[in-house]
PDB file of C-alpha atoms in Angstrom:
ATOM      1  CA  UNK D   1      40.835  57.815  26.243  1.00 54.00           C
ATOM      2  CA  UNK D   2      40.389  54.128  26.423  1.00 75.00           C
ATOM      3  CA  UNK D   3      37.523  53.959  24.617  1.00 73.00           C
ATOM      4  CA  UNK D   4      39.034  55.598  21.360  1.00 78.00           C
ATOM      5  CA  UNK D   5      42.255  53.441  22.080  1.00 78.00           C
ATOM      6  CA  UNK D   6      39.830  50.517  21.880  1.00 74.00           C
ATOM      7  CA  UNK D   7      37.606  51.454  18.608  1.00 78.00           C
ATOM      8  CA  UNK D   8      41.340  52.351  17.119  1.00 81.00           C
ATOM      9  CA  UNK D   9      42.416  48.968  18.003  1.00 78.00           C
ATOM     10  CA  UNK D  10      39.159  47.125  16.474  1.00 80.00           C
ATOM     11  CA  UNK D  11      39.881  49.618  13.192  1.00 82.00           C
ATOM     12  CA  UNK D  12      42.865  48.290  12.608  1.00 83.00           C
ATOM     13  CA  UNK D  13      42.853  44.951  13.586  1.00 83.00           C
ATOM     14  CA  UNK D  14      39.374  45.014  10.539  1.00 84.00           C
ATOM     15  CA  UNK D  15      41.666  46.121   7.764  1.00 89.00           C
ATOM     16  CA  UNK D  16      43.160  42.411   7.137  1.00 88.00           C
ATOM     17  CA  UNK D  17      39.632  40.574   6.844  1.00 90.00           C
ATOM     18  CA  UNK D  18      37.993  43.567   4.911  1.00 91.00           C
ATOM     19  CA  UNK D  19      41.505  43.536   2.312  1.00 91.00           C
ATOM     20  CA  UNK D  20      40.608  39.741   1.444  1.00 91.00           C
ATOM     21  CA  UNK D  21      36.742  40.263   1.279  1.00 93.00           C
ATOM     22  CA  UNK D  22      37.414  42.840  -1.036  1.00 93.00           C
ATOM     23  CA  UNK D  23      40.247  40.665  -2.937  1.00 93.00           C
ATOM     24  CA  UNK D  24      38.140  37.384  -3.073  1.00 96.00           C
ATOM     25  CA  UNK D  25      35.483  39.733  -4.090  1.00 95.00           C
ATOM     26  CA  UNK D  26      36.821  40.377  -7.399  1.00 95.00           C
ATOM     27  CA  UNK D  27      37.303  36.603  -7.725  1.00 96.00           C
ATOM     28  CA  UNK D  28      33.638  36.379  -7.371  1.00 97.00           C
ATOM     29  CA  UNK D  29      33.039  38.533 -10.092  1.00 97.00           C
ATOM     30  CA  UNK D  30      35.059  36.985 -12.348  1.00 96.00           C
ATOM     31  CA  UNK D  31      33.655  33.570 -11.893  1.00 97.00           C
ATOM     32  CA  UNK D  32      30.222  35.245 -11.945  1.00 97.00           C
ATOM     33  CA  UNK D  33      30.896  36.498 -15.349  1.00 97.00           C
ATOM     34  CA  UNK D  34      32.432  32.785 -16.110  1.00 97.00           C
ATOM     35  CA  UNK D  35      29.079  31.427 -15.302  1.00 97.00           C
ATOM     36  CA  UNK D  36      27.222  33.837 -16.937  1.00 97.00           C
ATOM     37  CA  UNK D  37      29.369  32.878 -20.615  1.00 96.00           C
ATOM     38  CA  UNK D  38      28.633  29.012 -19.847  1.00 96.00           C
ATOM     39  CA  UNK D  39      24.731  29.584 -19.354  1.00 97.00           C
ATOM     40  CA  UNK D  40      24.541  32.215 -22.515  1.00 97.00           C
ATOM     41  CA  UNK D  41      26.354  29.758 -24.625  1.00 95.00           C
ATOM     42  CA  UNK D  42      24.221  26.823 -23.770  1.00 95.00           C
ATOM     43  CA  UNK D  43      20.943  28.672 -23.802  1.00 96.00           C
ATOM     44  CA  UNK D  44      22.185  29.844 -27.797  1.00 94.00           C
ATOM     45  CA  UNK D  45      22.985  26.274 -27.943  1.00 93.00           C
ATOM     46  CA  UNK D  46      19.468  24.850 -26.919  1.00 95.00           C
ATOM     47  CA  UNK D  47      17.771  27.223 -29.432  1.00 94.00           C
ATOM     48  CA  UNK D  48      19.711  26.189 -32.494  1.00 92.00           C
ATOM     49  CA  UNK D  49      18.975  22.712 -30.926  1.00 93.00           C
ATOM     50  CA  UNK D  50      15.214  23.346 -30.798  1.00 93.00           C
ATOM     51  CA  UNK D  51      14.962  25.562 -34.083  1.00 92.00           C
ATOM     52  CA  UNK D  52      16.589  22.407 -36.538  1.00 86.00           C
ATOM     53  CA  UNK D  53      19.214  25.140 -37.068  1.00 80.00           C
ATOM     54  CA  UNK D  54      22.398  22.626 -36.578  1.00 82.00           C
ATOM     55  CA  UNK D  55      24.007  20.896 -39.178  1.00 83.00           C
ATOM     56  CA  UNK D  56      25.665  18.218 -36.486  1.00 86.00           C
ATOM     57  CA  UNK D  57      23.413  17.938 -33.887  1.00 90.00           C
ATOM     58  CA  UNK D  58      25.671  15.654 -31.982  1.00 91.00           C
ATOM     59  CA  UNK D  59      28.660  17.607 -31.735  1.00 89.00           C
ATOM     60  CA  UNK D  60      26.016  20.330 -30.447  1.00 90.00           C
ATOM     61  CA  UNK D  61      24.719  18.046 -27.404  1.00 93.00           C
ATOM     62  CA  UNK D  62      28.629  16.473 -27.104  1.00 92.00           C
ATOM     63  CA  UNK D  63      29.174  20.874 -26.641  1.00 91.00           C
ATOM     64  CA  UNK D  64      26.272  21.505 -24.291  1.00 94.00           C
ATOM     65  CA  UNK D  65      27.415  18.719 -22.304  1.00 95.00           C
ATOM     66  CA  UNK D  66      30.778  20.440 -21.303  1.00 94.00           C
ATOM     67  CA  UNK D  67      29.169  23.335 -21.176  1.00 95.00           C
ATOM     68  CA  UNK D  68      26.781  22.131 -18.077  1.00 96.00           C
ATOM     69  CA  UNK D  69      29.495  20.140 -16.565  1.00 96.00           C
ATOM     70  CA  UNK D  70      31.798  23.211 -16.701  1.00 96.00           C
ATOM     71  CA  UNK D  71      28.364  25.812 -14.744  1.00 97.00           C
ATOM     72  CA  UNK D  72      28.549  22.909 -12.734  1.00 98.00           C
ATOM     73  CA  UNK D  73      31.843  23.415 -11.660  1.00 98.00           C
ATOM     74  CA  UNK D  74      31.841  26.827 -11.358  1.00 98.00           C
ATOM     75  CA  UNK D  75      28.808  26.702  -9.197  1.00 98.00           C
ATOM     76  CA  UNK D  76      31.180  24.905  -6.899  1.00 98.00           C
ATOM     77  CA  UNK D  77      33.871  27.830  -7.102  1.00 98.00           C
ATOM     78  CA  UNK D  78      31.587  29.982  -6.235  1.00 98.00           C
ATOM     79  CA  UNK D  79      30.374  28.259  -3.386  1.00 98.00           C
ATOM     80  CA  UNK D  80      33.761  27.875  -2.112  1.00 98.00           C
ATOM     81  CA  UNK D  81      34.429  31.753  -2.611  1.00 98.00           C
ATOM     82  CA  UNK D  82      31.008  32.727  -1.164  1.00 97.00           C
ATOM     83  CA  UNK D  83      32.266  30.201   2.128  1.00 97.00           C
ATOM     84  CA  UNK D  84      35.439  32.070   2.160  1.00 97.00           C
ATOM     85  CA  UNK D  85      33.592  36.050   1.912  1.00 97.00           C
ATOM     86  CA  UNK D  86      31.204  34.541   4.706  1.00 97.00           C
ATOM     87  CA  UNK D  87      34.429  33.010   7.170  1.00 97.00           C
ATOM     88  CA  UNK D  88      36.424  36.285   6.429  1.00 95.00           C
ATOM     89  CA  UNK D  89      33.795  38.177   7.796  1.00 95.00           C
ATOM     90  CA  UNK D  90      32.678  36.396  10.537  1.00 96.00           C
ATOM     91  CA  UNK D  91      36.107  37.214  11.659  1.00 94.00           C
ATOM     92  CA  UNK D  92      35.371  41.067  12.356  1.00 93.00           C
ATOM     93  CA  UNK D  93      32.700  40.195  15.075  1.00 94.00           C
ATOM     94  CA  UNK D  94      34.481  38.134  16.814  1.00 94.00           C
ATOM     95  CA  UNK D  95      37.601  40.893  16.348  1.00 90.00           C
ATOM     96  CA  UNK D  96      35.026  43.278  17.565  1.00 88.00           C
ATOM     97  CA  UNK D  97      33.866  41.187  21.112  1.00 91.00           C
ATOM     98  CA  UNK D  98      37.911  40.513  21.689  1.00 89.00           C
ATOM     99  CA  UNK D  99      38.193  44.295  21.899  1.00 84.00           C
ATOM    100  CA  UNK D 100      35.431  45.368  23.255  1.00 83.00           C
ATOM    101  CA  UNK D 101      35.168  42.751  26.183  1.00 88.00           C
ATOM    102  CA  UNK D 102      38.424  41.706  26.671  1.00 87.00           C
ATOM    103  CA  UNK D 103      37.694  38.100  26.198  1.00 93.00           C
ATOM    104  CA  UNK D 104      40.366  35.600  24.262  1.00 94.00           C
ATOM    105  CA  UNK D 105      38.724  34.430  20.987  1.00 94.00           C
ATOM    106  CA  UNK D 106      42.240  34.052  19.336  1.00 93.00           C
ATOM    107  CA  UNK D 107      41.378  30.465  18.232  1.00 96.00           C
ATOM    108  CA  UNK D 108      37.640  31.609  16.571  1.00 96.00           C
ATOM    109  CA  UNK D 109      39.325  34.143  14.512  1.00 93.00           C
ATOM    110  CA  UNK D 110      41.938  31.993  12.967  1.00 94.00           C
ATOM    111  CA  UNK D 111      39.668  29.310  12.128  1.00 97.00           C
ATOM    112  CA  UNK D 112      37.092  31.673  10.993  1.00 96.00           C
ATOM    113  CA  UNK D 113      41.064  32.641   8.524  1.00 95.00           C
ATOM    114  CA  UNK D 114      41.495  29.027   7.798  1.00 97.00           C
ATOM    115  CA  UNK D 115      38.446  28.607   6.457  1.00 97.00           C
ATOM    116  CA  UNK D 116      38.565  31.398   4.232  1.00 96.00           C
ATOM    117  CA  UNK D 117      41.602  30.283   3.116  1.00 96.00           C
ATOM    118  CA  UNK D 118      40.203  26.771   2.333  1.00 98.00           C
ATOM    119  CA  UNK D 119      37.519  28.230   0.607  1.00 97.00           C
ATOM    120  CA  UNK D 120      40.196  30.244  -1.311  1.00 97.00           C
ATOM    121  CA  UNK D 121      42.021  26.998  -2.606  1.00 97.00           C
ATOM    122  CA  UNK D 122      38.839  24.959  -3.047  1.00 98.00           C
ATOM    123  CA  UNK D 123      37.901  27.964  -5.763  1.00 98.00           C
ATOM    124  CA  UNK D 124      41.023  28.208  -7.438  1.00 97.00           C
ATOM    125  CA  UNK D 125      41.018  24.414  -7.814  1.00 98.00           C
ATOM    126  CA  UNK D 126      37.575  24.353  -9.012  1.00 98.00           C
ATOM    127  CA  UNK D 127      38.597  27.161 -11.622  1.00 97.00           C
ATOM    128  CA  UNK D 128      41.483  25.400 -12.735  1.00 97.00           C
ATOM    129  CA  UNK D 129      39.294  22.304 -13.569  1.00 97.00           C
ATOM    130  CA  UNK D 130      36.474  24.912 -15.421  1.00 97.00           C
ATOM    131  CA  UNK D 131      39.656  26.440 -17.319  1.00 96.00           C
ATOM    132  CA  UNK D 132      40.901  22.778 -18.403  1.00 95.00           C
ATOM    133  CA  UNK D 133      37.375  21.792 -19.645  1.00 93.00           C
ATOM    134  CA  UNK D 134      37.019  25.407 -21.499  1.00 93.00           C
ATOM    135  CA  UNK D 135      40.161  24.453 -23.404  1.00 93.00           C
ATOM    136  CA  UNK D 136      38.754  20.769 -24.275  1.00 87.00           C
ATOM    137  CA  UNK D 137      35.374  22.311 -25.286  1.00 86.00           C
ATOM    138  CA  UNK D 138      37.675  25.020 -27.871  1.00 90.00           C
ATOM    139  CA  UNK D 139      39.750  22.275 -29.282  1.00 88.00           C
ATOM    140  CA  UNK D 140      36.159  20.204 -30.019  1.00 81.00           C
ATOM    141  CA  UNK D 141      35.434  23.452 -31.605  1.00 82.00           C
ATOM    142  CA  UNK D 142      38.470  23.794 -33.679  1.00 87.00           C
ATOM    143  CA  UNK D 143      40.005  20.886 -34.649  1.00 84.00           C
ATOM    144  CA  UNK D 144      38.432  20.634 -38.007  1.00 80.00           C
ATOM    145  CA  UNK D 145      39.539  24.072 -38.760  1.00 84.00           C
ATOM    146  CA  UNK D 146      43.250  23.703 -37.267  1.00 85.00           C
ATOM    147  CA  UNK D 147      46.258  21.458 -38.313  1.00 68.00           C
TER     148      UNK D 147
END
């Protein structure tokens, strides 16, 4: 019986690091898809650049400058998000060798959490830069057209 006692243990001692893998994981995707915006936008950008096809070619390169300093930025949120999936989940060995050989890695596993959650706050810091400079780059965009 102690065996299943054991694996039931490791089971449910798992479900915490696997709920914020999954969590962060949709973080992930959404700065993924962030990224993906600020390098289609600046690749369209380059070609009208390239073809003669702007009428203010400054305001262009003034746009594709935000542009790379804001996939620059996100690169960095990702990073920190990747760092956090990676410490999360470095957790569940170590969960696994405290239950299966009785040995006291208490202080492993919640560094292994702090980090995660570092990585978690250097992301949403880095996103709340990229979302600042996305609102800069619109009103460069619009102010001609708004009051």
């Amino acid at each position: 019986m102690e065996p299943i006692d054991s694996f039931v243990r490791f089971l449910q001692s798992c479900i915490s690091p696997i709920a914020l893998i999954s969590g962060v994981g949709l973080i992930l995707l959404s700065l993924t898809n962030r990224l993906a915006r600020t390098i289609d936008k600046s690749r369209m950008i380059v070609n009208e650049l390239d073809n003669g096809q702007v009428a203010d070619e400054n305001r262009k390169l003034i746009e594709l400058k935000i542009l790379f300093d804001r996939s620059k930025i996100l690169r960095n949120s990702i990073v920190s998000i990747s760092f956090s999936i990676l410490s999360s989940s470095l957790i569940i060995p170590i969960l696994l060798i405290m239950n299966l050989f009785h040995v006291n890695l208490t202080f492993l596993g919640v560094l292994f959490f702090l980090f995660s959650a570092i990585g978690i706050i250097l992301s949403a810091i880095f996103l709340f830069i990229d979302v600042r400079l996305t609102l800069k780059a619109l009103e460069f965009e619009v102010k001609d057209h708004i009051q």
